[in-house]
XYZ file of C-alpha atoms in Angstrom:
747
model
C 11.687 -17.440 52.907
C 9.013 -15.261 54.149
C 7.846 -14.382 50.801
C 7.793 -18.116 49.679
C 5.758 -18.731 52.742
C 3.331 -16.338 51.774
C 3.235 -17.528 48.227
C 2.515 -21.039 49.406
C -0.291 -20.035 51.816
C -1.928 -17.973 48.884
C -1.926 -21.042 46.794
C -3.341 -23.246 49.298
C -6.074 -20.693 50.122
C -6.993 -20.563 46.222
C -7.147 -24.307 46.076
C -9.345 -24.411 49.230
C -11.533 -21.762 47.768
C -11.677 -23.837 44.577
C -13.004 -26.891 46.729
C -15.298 -24.785 48.879
C -17.078 -22.313 46.413
C -19.146 -24.016 43.662
C -18.546 -23.037 40.318
C -21.996 -21.446 40.053
C -20.926 -18.920 42.564
C -17.544 -18.641 40.915
C -18.938 -17.882 37.578
C -21.566 -15.524 38.743
C -22.095 -12.819 36.251
C -19.749 -14.428 33.995
C -22.507 -14.806 31.421
C -23.083 -10.969 31.140
C -19.253 -10.608 30.862
C -19.032 -12.861 27.709
C -22.050 -11.103 26.336
C -20.436 -7.715 26.550
C -17.227 -8.835 24.977
C -18.948 -10.509 22.056
C -20.577 -6.923 21.560
C -17.274 -5.212 22.026
C -15.432 -7.673 19.747
C -18.364 -7.492 17.126
C -18.035 -11.267 17.514
C -20.317 -14.071 16.300
C -19.871 -16.659 19.135
C -17.604 -18.962 21.209
C -17.686 -21.981 23.590
C -16.177 -22.560 26.846
C -15.274 -25.414 29.014
C -13.550 -25.852 32.614
C -12.392 -29.000 34.014
C -11.127 -29.543 37.389
C -9.447 -32.635 39.087
C -10.341 -35.056 36.292
C -13.974 -33.735 35.418
C -15.580 -31.144 33.124
C -17.367 -28.869 35.515
C -18.635 -26.580 33.209
C -19.271 -26.183 29.515
C -21.405 -23.613 27.890
C -21.767 -21.857 24.318
C -22.472 -18.249 23.508
C -23.894 -16.262 20.675
C -23.872 -17.954 17.188
C -22.456 -20.410 15.331
C -24.231 -19.318 11.991
C -25.183 -15.511 12.232
C -27.422 -15.333 9.272
C -29.381 -18.430 10.125
C -29.197 -17.537 13.979
C -27.998 -20.617 14.837
C -26.772 -20.827 18.217
C -23.424 -22.190 19.775
C -23.542 -24.885 22.308
C -20.548 -27.044 24.011
C -20.748 -29.298 21.176
C -20.318 -27.012 18.442
C -17.166 -27.550 16.414
C -14.569 -24.711 15.723
C -11.043 -24.884 14.182
C -8.420 -24.972 17.120
C -5.723 -23.732 14.805
C -2.082 -24.101 16.411
C -3.438 -26.120 19.452
C -3.221 -28.961 16.797
C 0.637 -29.100 17.607
C 0.079 -30.678 21.051
C -1.797 -33.464 19.411
C 0.778 -33.841 16.560
C 3.811 -33.681 19.218
C 1.769 -36.391 21.198
C 1.785 -38.681 18.414
C 5.276 -38.960 18.141
C 5.456 -39.181 22.161
C 3.342 -42.143 21.909
C 5.288 -43.755 19.084
C 8.366 -43.225 21.364
C 6.364 -44.825 24.325
C 5.942 -47.709 21.922
C 9.572 -47.773 21.049
C 8.985 -47.340 17.692
C 11.289 -43.994 17.644
C 13.322 -41.534 20.035
C 12.874 -37.874 20.361
C 16.656 -37.747 20.214
C 16.630 -39.374 16.589
C 17.719 -37.277 13.498
C 14.453 -36.885 11.353
C 16.339 -38.379 8.117
C 16.297 -41.663 10.282
C 12.712 -41.977 9.004
C 12.886 -39.662 6.241
C 16.224 -40.668 4.304
C 15.736 -38.173 1.415
C 15.538 -35.546 4.096
C 18.363 -32.757 3.712
C 18.449 -29.432 5.647
C 20.308 -26.448 4.453
C 23.709 -27.644 5.439
C 25.461 -30.646 6.954
C 26.003 -29.209 10.124
C 21.913 -28.931 10.302
C 21.694 -32.514 9.106
C 23.613 -33.671 11.787
C 22.532 -31.460 14.718
C 18.841 -31.447 14.213
C 16.791 -33.937 16.477
C 13.138 -34.718 16.341
C 13.094 -33.039 19.742
C 14.258 -29.723 18.204
C 11.562 -29.833 15.403
C 8.869 -30.076 18.292
C 10.234 -27.166 20.176
C 10.720 -24.917 17.471
C 14.619 -25.130 17.896
C 15.897 -25.625 14.525
C 16.838 -22.358 13.522
C 14.402 -22.087 10.532
C 12.319 -18.666 10.217
C 8.763 -18.591 10.516
C 8.440 -16.154 7.882
C 10.161 -17.912 5.088
C 8.938 -21.515 6.115
C 5.390 -20.103 6.438
C 5.744 -18.605 3.079
C 6.695 -21.764 1.613
C 3.425 -23.668 3.343
C 0.857 -21.042 2.439
C 1.911 -18.895 -0.790
C 3.304 -22.172 -2.244
C 1.076 -24.879 -0.828
C 0.595 -28.258 -2.553
C -2.196 -31.077 -2.029
C 0.675 -33.237 -0.955
C 2.489 -32.219 1.992
C 5.599 -34.409 1.140
C 6.249 -31.842 -1.431
C 7.979 -29.891 1.373
C 10.611 -32.157 2.149
C 13.008 -31.439 -0.747
C 12.602 -27.715 -0.451
C 14.271 -27.898 2.923
C 17.720 -28.131 1.425
C 17.034 -24.628 -0.019
C 15.629 -22.849 2.969
C 18.101 -20.603 4.757
C 18.161 -20.802 8.755
C 17.965 -17.817 10.933
C 19.820 -19.011 13.748
C 21.818 -22.014 14.863
C 20.293 -25.060 15.958
C 18.996 -24.552 19.476
C 20.199 -21.017 19.615
C 16.721 -19.359 19.410
C 13.008 -20.058 19.568
C 11.832 -19.426 16.217
C 7.931 -20.616 15.807
C 7.645 -22.921 12.600
C 4.465 -24.435 11.082
C 6.746 -26.160 8.606
C 8.375 -28.438 11.132
C 4.832 -29.392 12.521
C 4.172 -30.706 8.836
C 7.578 -32.433 9.274
C 6.595 -33.853 12.360
C 3.365 -35.436 10.820
C 5.306 -36.729 7.996
C 7.718 -38.639 10.319
C 4.909 -40.142 12.281
C 3.125 -41.152 8.662
C 6.552 -42.841 7.558
C 6.588 -44.754 10.766
C 2.839 -45.950 10.996
C 2.219 -46.454 7.241
C -0.895 -44.223 7.279
C -1.389 -40.270 7.119
C -1.180 -37.913 10.018
C -5.098 -37.684 9.868
C -5.384 -41.182 10.052
C -2.745 -41.446 13.042
C -4.889 -38.331 15.034
C -8.022 -40.256 14.474
C -7.079 -43.961 15.436
C -4.271 -42.971 18.265
C -6.125 -40.193 20.132
C -9.547 -38.856 19.016
C -10.853 -42.591 19.081
C -9.236 -43.756 22.465
C -10.324 -40.385 24.288
C -13.857 -40.381 22.634
C -13.370 -37.285 20.958
C -16.297 -38.116 18.538
C -16.785 -34.435 17.715
C -13.296 -33.598 16.569
C -12.393 -33.556 12.979
C -9.305 -33.616 10.670
C -9.804 -30.160 8.363
C -12.686 -28.142 7.178
C -13.970 -30.693 4.548
C -14.743 -33.239 7.081
C -16.006 -30.373 9.797
C -18.500 -28.819 7.373
C -20.382 -32.140 6.482
C -21.307 -32.287 10.198
C -24.541 -30.778 11.535
C -23.306 -28.419 14.384
C -20.128 -26.574 13.190
C -19.250 -23.035 13.369
C -18.464 -20.636 10.416
C -15.544 -18.577 10.738
C -15.739 -15.025 10.693
C -13.800 -11.646 10.563
C -15.348 -8.150 11.014
C -16.768 -5.783 8.232
C -17.556 -2.553 9.622
C -19.155 -3.225 13.033
C -20.603 -6.803 11.997
C -19.506 -10.285 11.939
C -18.807 -11.234 8.184
C -18.129 -15.138 7.039
C -14.524 -15.787 5.617
C -13.187 -18.790 3.940
C -11.694 -21.623 5.921
C -8.129 -22.850 5.278
C -7.615 -25.847 3.216
C -3.609 -25.732 3.254
C -2.437 -29.627 3.480
C 1.150 -28.141 3.773
C 0.722 -27.255 7.340
C -2.250 -29.313 8.439
C -0.286 -31.291 11.296
C 0.562 -27.315 12.606
C -2.902 -26.222 12.901
C -6.120 -28.145 11.140
C -7.802 -29.886 13.593
C -11.514 -29.040 14.680
C -12.995 -29.553 17.769
C -15.440 -28.710 20.505
C -15.086 -27.426 24.121
C -16.665 -30.984 25.527
C -14.111 -32.816 23.304
C -11.136 -30.495 24.358
C -11.918 -30.800 27.767
C -11.392 -34.466 27.528
C -7.719 -33.715 25.877
C -7.022 -31.214 28.816
C -8.213 -33.991 31.409
C -5.723 -36.321 29.878
C -2.827 -33.854 30.512
C -3.917 -33.393 33.972
C -4.370 -36.841 34.883
C -0.791 -37.604 34.002
C -1.493 -39.063 30.626
C -4.138 -41.562 31.932
C -8.111 -42.128 31.062
C -9.992 -44.217 32.765
C -7.434 -46.287 33.976
C -5.628 -46.760 30.622
C -2.161 -44.969 30.107
C -2.731 -43.373 26.736
C 0.582 -40.897 27.263
C 3.451 -42.008 29.438
C 4.120 -39.773 32.381
C 7.518 -39.234 31.110
C 6.282 -37.763 27.972
C 3.816 -35.595 29.560
C 6.821 -34.343 31.793
C 8.849 -33.438 28.824
C 6.078 -31.812 26.485
C 5.095 -29.424 29.508
C 8.479 -28.632 30.815
C 11.100 -26.018 29.070
C 13.020 -27.364 25.862
C 13.532 -24.188 24.668
C 13.469 -20.559 26.101
C 11.319 -18.145 24.599
C 11.264 -15.354 26.722
C 12.535 -14.332 30.453
C 12.359 -11.190 32.339
C 10.600 -9.409 35.213
C 6.893 -9.697 35.882
C 5.192 -6.471 35.261
C 8.222 -4.659 35.665
C 8.927 -5.807 39.434
C 12.506 -6.411 40.186
C 11.673 -8.743 42.768
C 9.488 -11.458 40.669
C 11.344 -12.964 37.522
C 9.002 -14.720 34.801
C 9.859 -17.000 32.092
C 8.033 -18.471 29.171
C 9.150 -21.734 27.366
C 8.513 -23.907 24.645
C 7.858 -27.755 25.456
C 6.439 -30.273 22.901
C 3.680 -28.574 21.421
C 2.897 -26.553 24.469
C 4.112 -23.400 26.058
C 4.996 -23.357 29.857
C 5.558 -20.405 32.205
C 5.736 -19.536 35.963
C 2.988 -17.135 35.378
C 2.489 -14.774 38.458
C 3.469 -17.705 41.127
C 1.614 -20.431 39.123
C 3.064 -22.969 36.512
C 0.912 -22.700 33.459
C 0.633 -24.863 30.493
C -1.140 -23.406 27.305
C -1.155 -23.210 23.735
C -3.303 -20.292 21.628
C -4.699 -21.141 17.892
C -5.289 -18.741 15.200
C -6.641 -19.815 11.771
C -9.242 -18.220 9.010
C -11.925 -17.565 10.934
C -10.999 -18.829 14.155
C -8.969 -18.215 17.530
C -8.748 -20.520 20.449
C -7.000 -20.617 23.875
C -6.269 -23.755 25.921
C -4.840 -23.580 29.210
C -4.106 -25.782 32.349
C -2.474 -25.766 35.575
C -0.816 -28.929 36.521
C -0.530 -28.697 40.367
C -3.979 -27.206 40.624
C -5.769 -29.563 38.502
C -7.481 -26.669 36.605
C -7.966 -26.277 32.977
C -9.658 -23.831 30.432
C -10.878 -24.165 26.702
C -12.132 -21.058 25.040
C -13.020 -21.628 21.406
C -14.267 -18.519 19.255
C -15.102 -18.148 15.479
C -13.178 -14.708 14.937
C -10.195 -14.390 12.790
C -7.124 -13.009 14.508
C -8.716 -11.968 17.707
C -7.343 -11.756 21.402
C -11.100 -12.762 22.577
C -10.049 -16.152 23.676
C -7.145 -14.884 25.541
C -9.305 -12.015 27.285
C -11.874 -14.758 28.807
C -9.096 -17.180 29.902
C -7.434 -14.235 31.986
C -11.362 -13.647 33.226
C -11.717 -17.218 33.991
C -8.152 -17.349 35.839
C -9.115 -14.304 37.893
C -12.518 -15.847 38.960
C -11.308 -19.690 39.732
C -7.837 -18.860 40.903
C -7.872 -15.569 41.938
C -4.983 -14.478 39.551
C -5.430 -10.783 38.937
C -5.356 -9.497 35.116
C -2.781 -7.212 34.166
C -5.334 -4.588 32.985
C -8.788 -4.100 34.201
C -9.963 -2.338 30.809
C -9.366 -5.204 28.517
C -7.477 -4.406 24.833
C -9.777 -5.234 22.254
C -8.026 -6.562 18.936
C -9.497 -8.109 15.707
C -9.014 -7.948 12.159
C -11.391 -6.469 9.230
C -11.943 -8.712 6.114
C -9.863 -7.642 3.282
C -10.728 -4.968 1.127
C -10.331 -6.337 -2.649
C -10.307 -3.794 -5.554
C -11.528 -5.345 -8.839
C -8.924 -7.779 -10.280
C -8.532 -6.008 -13.590
C -7.672 -2.434 -12.069
C -4.962 -1.276 -14.132
C -1.368 -1.358 -13.127
C -0.482 2.408 -12.813
C 2.986 3.411 -13.086
C 4.792 5.728 -10.556
C 5.495 8.640 -12.951
C 8.329 10.151 -10.472
C 10.041 6.959 -10.444
C 9.337 5.014 -13.502
C 10.296 1.141 -13.981
C 13.340 0.428 -16.411
C 11.320 -1.684 -18.636
C 8.066 -1.870 -20.375
C 5.243 -4.346 -18.265
C 5.471 -7.049 -20.772
C 9.456 -7.542 -19.939
C 8.364 -8.763 -16.410
C 6.360 -11.467 -17.750
C 7.690 -15.132 -17.188
C 7.882 -17.978 -14.508
C 10.558 -17.360 -11.579
C 11.590 -20.366 -9.484
C 13.303 -20.882 -6.131
C 13.565 -24.610 -5.399
C 12.926 -23.718 -1.498
C 9.577 -22.316 -2.389
C 8.133 -23.026 -5.727
C 7.039 -21.191 -9.105
C 5.690 -17.639 -9.617
C 4.100 -16.896 -13.020
C 4.020 -13.401 -13.729
C 1.732 -12.246 -16.723
C 0.128 -9.337 -18.367
C -3.699 -9.068 -19.368
C -4.681 -5.680 -20.862
C -2.869 -3.273 -18.910
C -2.746 -5.298 -15.409
C 0.124 -7.231 -14.075
C -0.354 -10.366 -12.390
C 1.581 -12.627 -10.113
C 0.166 -16.222 -9.901
C 1.009 -17.938 -6.887
C -0.052 -21.784 -5.784
C -2.175 -19.808 -2.853
C -3.927 -17.301 -5.120
C -3.447 -14.866 -8.004
C -2.285 -11.109 -6.855
C -2.618 -8.062 -9.013
C 0.788 -5.953 -8.705
C 0.621 -2.285 -8.097
C 3.793 -0.307 -8.931
C 5.838 1.278 -6.253
C 8.853 2.523 -7.520
C 11.312 1.792 -10.115
C 11.285 -2.034 -10.499
C 9.318 -2.552 -7.477
C 5.979 -3.953 -7.327
C 3.372 -4.601 -4.453
C 0.827 -7.458 -4.314
C -2.921 -6.903 -4.028
C -5.649 -9.772 -3.514
C -7.656 -9.944 -6.815
C -10.371 -12.546 -4.882
C -11.706 -13.604 -1.503
C -9.074 -15.861 -0.295
C -8.775 -17.635 3.097
C -7.451 -15.210 6.040
C -4.375 -17.476 6.203
C -1.998 -14.233 5.220
C -2.005 -10.409 4.741
C -0.385 -8.557 2.082
C 3.266 -7.873 2.871
C 5.493 -8.603 -0.219
C 7.669 -6.213 -2.111
C 8.401 -7.877 -5.593
C 11.816 -6.316 -6.872
C 12.566 -7.348 -10.148
C 16.299 -7.423 -11.184
C 18.200 -7.146 -14.510
C 20.991 -9.327 -15.818
C 24.098 -7.794 -17.314
C 22.514 -7.364 -20.526
C 20.069 -5.300 -18.974
C 17.209 -8.091 -19.335
C 14.970 -8.767 -16.545
C 16.260 -12.175 -14.785
C 14.643 -12.600 -11.173
C 12.616 -11.364 -8.642
C 13.708 -10.701 -4.885
C 10.871 -11.226 -2.468
C 10.854 -10.121 1.247
C 9.906 -13.801 2.354
C 13.074 -13.939 4.844
C 14.958 -11.474 6.708
C 17.272 -11.602 3.705
C 15.207 -11.348 0.453
C 14.492 -14.420 -1.512
C 15.492 -14.546 -5.215
C 13.215 -16.270 -7.555
C 15.180 -16.861 -11.305
C 13.279 -16.257 -14.274
C 13.140 -19.711 -16.333
C 14.307 -19.839 -19.965
C 11.827 -19.288 -22.357
C 10.987 -21.520 -25.684
C 10.611 -19.697 -28.770
C 6.935 -20.337 -29.945
C 8.512 -20.510 -33.396
C 9.739 -24.080 -32.755
C 6.473 -25.006 -31.711
C 4.551 -23.574 -34.493
C 7.134 -24.831 -37.116
C 6.975 -28.371 -35.889
C 3.011 -28.648 -35.535
C 2.644 -27.036 -39.060
C 4.820 -29.737 -40.379
C 3.467 -32.888 -38.377
C -0.358 -31.845 -37.851
C -0.957 -29.139 -40.298
C -2.590 -25.760 -40.482
C -5.448 -25.957 -38.076
C -3.570 -27.814 -35.494
C -0.816 -25.551 -35.453
C -3.026 -22.341 -35.137
C -5.066 -23.995 -32.254
C -1.763 -24.726 -30.263
C -0.413 -21.284 -30.859
C -3.304 -19.730 -29.423
C -3.780 -21.835 -26.587
C -0.030 -21.529 -25.752
C -0.667 -17.778 -25.959
C -3.401 -17.948 -23.609
C -2.223 -20.304 -20.893
C 1.342 -20.526 -21.019
C 2.750 -17.312 -22.402
C 5.353 -17.114 -19.297
C 6.990 -20.215 -21.002
C 7.233 -19.255 -24.607
C 8.632 -16.124 -26.205
C 6.452 -14.538 -29.120
C 9.045 -12.496 -30.536
C 8.110 -10.305 -33.817
C 11.160 -10.997 -35.612
C 11.515 -14.614 -35.107
C 8.067 -14.938 -36.479
C 8.688 -12.813 -39.452
C 11.938 -14.988 -40.136
C 9.839 -18.099 -39.993
C 7.391 -16.674 -42.632
C 10.172 -15.473 -45.119
C 11.621 -19.219 -44.299
C 8.234 -20.508 -45.623
C 8.147 -17.835 -48.654
C 11.522 -19.069 -49.744
C 10.448 -22.648 -49.838
C 7.486 -21.657 -51.895
C 5.011 -22.447 -49.351
C 2.972 -19.049 -49.473
C 0.102 -20.537 -47.485
C 2.105 -21.353 -44.500
C 3.743 -17.951 -44.812
C 0.547 -16.149 -44.857
C -0.701 -17.819 -41.788
C 2.687 -17.095 -39.788
C 2.341 -13.513 -40.929
C -1.258 -13.185 -39.834
C -0.202 -14.837 -36.339
C 2.258 -12.114 -36.041
C 0.300 -8.899 -36.998
C -2.685 -10.446 -34.626
C 0.135 -10.674 -31.800
C 1.582 -7.227 -32.591
C -0.918 -5.212 -33.930
C 1.345 -2.204 -33.857
C 4.169 -3.471 -35.837
C 4.581 -2.054 -39.214
C 6.775 -4.354 -40.324
C 4.429 -7.385 -39.843
C 2.042 -5.965 -41.723
C 4.519 -5.066 -44.454
C 5.714 -8.813 -44.498
C 1.980 -9.917 -44.755
C 1.323 -7.506 -47.829
C 4.243 -8.926 -49.382
C 3.150 -12.663 -49.008
C -0.225 -11.648 -50.170
C 1.196 -10.025 -53.072
C 3.230 -13.281 -53.998
C -0.328 -14.966 -53.757
C -1.930 -12.754 -56.209
C -4.305 -11.349 -53.533
C -3.906 -7.871 -54.478
C -6.604 -6.396 -52.550
C -5.244 -7.843 -49.225
C -1.760 -6.834 -50.208
C -3.068 -3.392 -50.473
C -4.818 -3.242 -47.132
C -1.793 -4.366 -45.360
C 0.714 -2.224 -46.921
C -1.557 0.736 -46.176
C -1.536 -0.359 -42.468
C 2.064 -0.688 -42.660
C 2.670 2.764 -44.008
C 0.008 4.265 -41.497
C 2.045 2.773 -38.654
C 5.303 3.992 -40.059
C 5.241 6.856 -42.732
C 8.879 6.370 -43.487
C 8.290 3.038 -44.915
C 9.466 3.630 -48.266
C 9.206 -0.381 -49.078
C 5.552 0.107 -48.264
C 4.886 3.064 -50.170
C 6.782 2.104 -53.398
C 4.925 -1.515 -53.132
C 1.428 0.699 -53.184
C 2.705 2.643 -56.252
C 3.507 -0.965 -57.970
C 0.042 -2.060 -56.984
C -1.628 0.842 -58.605
C -2.540 2.874 -55.796
C -2.494 6.567 -57.173
C -0.294 9.222 -55.426
C -2.730 11.207 -53.902
C -4.151 8.197 -52.145
C -0.717 7.327 -50.928
C -0.106 10.952 -49.711
C -3.160 10.812 -47.560
C -2.398 7.401 -46.201
C 1.414 8.836 -45.376
C -0.015 12.061 -43.844
C -2.677 10.091 -41.754
C -2.552 11.247 -38.140
C -3.325 9.017 -34.891
C -6.719 10.186 -33.286
C -4.630 11.001 -29.994
C -2.724 13.540 -32.387
C -5.593 14.963 -33.800
C -7.486 15.740 -30.201
C -4.064 16.915 -29.005
C -4.098 19.714 -32.267
C -7.386 20.639 -31.078
C -6.340 21.316 -27.619
C -3.303 23.246 -28.574
C -5.489 25.554 -31.082
C -7.379 26.386 -27.464
C -4.301 26.636 -25.497
C -2.321 28.961 -28.058
C -5.300 30.531 -29.386
C -6.634 31.996 -25.859
C -2.954 32.971 -25.304
C -2.610 34.947 -28.555
C -6.189 35.905 -29.301
C -6.237 34.009 -32.478
C -10.087 33.922 -33.343
C -9.673 31.239 -36.203
C -8.091 28.728 -33.729
C -10.306 29.318 -31.004
C -13.333 29.109 -33.094
C -11.608 25.690 -34.641
C -11.273 24.152 -31.133
C -14.666 24.847 -29.441
C -17.949 23.460 -30.537
C -20.384 26.396 -31.142
C -22.909 25.154 -28.286
C -19.858 24.848 -25.760
C -20.835 24.205 -22.125
C -18.595 25.987 -19.528
C -18.533 25.436 -15.672
C -16.333 26.822 -13.051
C -15.594 25.712 -9.225
C -14.961 28.846 -7.367
C -14.351 28.924 -3.667
C -15.831 25.227 -3.669
C -19.059 26.561 -5.355
C -19.871 25.264 -9.006
C -20.805 28.359 -11.252
C -21.740 28.318 -14.954
C -21.641 30.659 -17.750
C -22.377 31.326 -21.254
C -19.813 29.392 -23.675
C -20.275 31.851 -26.318
C -19.490 34.834 -24.099
C -16.234 33.014 -22.909
C -15.029 32.313 -26.338
C -15.635 36.148 -27.405
C -13.439 37.300 -24.615
C -10.312 35.980 -26.378
C -10.978 36.928 -29.937
C -9.743 40.283 -29.883
C -6.154 39.915 -31.087
C -4.365 40.521 -27.978
C -1.588 38.450 -26.287
C -1.932 37.138 -23.040
C 0.387 35.834 -20.306
C -1.059 32.448 -20.378
C 1.270 29.231 -20.484
C -0.767 26.048 -20.927
C 0.128 22.284 -21.233
C -1.861 19.005 -22.134
C -1.655 16.631 -19.112
C -3.563 13.795 -20.176
C -5.734 12.292 -22.956
C -7.974 9.546 -22.837
C -10.405 8.362 -25.796
C -12.938 5.540 -27.090
C -14.323 5.611 -30.502
C -15.338 9.240 -31.129
C -15.502 10.796 -27.638
C -12.387 12.023 -25.507
C -11.746 13.304 -22.047
C -8.732 15.475 -21.674
C -7.000 17.522 -18.931
C -5.079 20.968 -19.185
C -3.016 22.832 -16.886
C -2.911 26.914 -17.705
C -0.588 28.750 -15.643
C -1.157 32.740 -14.958
C 2.283 34.061 -13.953
C 0.624 37.493 -13.666
C -1.950 36.691 -10.783
C 0.162 33.633 -9.624
C -2.969 31.296 -10.501
C -2.802 27.722 -11.763
C -6.163 26.835 -13.978
C -6.845 23.000 -14.256
C -9.265 22.605 -17.499
C -11.177 19.603 -17.739
C -12.319 18.976 -21.288
C -14.899 16.513 -23.005
C -14.703 16.464 -26.954
C -16.757 14.548 -29.717
C -15.396 13.908 -33.112
C -18.023 15.820 -35.247
C -18.039 15.554 -39.245
C -14.376 14.084 -38.968
C -13.059 17.006 -36.784
C -12.681 16.979 -32.712
C -14.532 19.709 -31.066
C -14.341 20.942 -27.356
C -17.884 20.518 -26.233
C -17.393 20.975 -22.508
C -15.352 22.745 -20.234
C -15.043 22.818 -16.294
C -12.128 24.417 -14.592
C -10.723 25.184 -11.049
C -8.018 27.445 -10.141
C -5.474 27.704 -7.091
């Protein structure tokens, strides 16, 4: 009883202090604190408002709303308020309840008849109040992924997905923050009023409250002349980021407002829903929204066994017994902005802090400073903890998908291409361009980097709104036949499986278009679909080959040639495709083209006896055919030069060494971190003595373009326990590959 008396005396003393000490005195030195925090956080700017007993007693802007143009923040600068938006969306439904147009105890399906949750039990148990208090059991991670990664221009598209989103807990069992449900709340309001969520907010809240500088979405905000750009940090400087434009979660976090306008919103709540004698929100709804509806957390305050503390969620507001005070608050975060709005109903005090920095705790720290200055609430830590995020570091979009050679994938990269679908989320298109694997989501295109086996990780390919950070592992799965059939992605506690959509053979489209629209239309459609819809079609070499022979059998040689030409263009390393094209040209009487394609076929597959026989039949002489058959790839020729070096130096074989090296060889070595050079000729002569040496070499890699190549070779010296790494540069000179430069290091 004595402790309670002391607490009451303390509260009364603080209230008297508020009344007796001017706001100027309480905020003496506050500006310097704010400026220091802006510096410590590498932040651009922020705006602050304080309300007390129905009046706005302080507003001020700090820093810049546009760093590049040095435009200052003031009390009417517009910032994104993020999830503080939820208090507005919930209030819409509260106002509709006050008007008798719904009850918060109603089921959502009473207003959206087609709405189905994951189970019949959820359909029966979930009420609108559960939607507003994050009590439905739907997980944050999965629902957020559906809203953001699979965003749509129409929020209504989320409704059919709900039947396929698995809950993480039972209804009312657990507080699980869920932006998705606030989008649903906005849709319920829209179904009742017949106008959009944005129109409802404008007409039912902004206009009655006189919030003339508050807007719905970035597009409307950026048309004004006093808005703040959004920032993150790059190095130690503010760096502009893209704003969020995500209609599928707008009712959860897409309001932009000012410190002055938000002060009006806080004053409405402190004045029990009244403004200028007009009751905009009923006292009943004010009480429900700011009271415990779902427990979030409970425990000991700062570990003190004598003082318990709780935090609950109401409707769009959190509430707690914060260090002896009843506190109502909500924070907000979105790409470029963070906010914190706090009020103390009994003390009639409220604070608004809006900042233009992504994922930062700057707004929270300033709120704590104001609580200490105005209410005398001591901060938990004297030294503030500074948290902010850096801008995304994005590698070039065409960075090659490198494979983990120790844990190689089970298939070639083209086997992963296709469209993968899940009804609770949407469609992912996986495609391969050059040597890079991509995954197209509605949110953005990711570049896939191989991790291990059939697991890939996503990386940004472009600047995107900072609504998410890379976290996904895409695990490709095979069916019983060994073909890739699905992707499993960690979008929920249990990974979500997206099924590969069946593909249509391009042969069907090609055949129909040739028949109905002619050759030119068919060729154009083939390449258009190859470019834009390869995830929906198969471009199988054998199927194309069969179609070509179908036309040949019917005497349609022209169509056969066009089909075979498409096949070799799509599969340039397929020997059989060239063989078939050669045969078609031979039947058409084009001997020159027949020879060229049979030659290519035999070069790609020297064992192609049919091609060899056709070349003979076409009059190509025996020696020419022999040269074609024995033709080696450039990589094989380079490898032979490198083997001349490896084996020649090991065995002291002068001819092979001279064959491998260009006479003007350059030679460099890295010895103890120092670069040293020596005569290439003196190096070569060392090994031309016919003596065998204890050297074991192997080729690690070869890369070549046209007539230039680089190669890496490792040479082990067991006698002195050294491992040399040779880096070679080669040129094709006079038809032969020669090593012109060698540098090496050793361990």
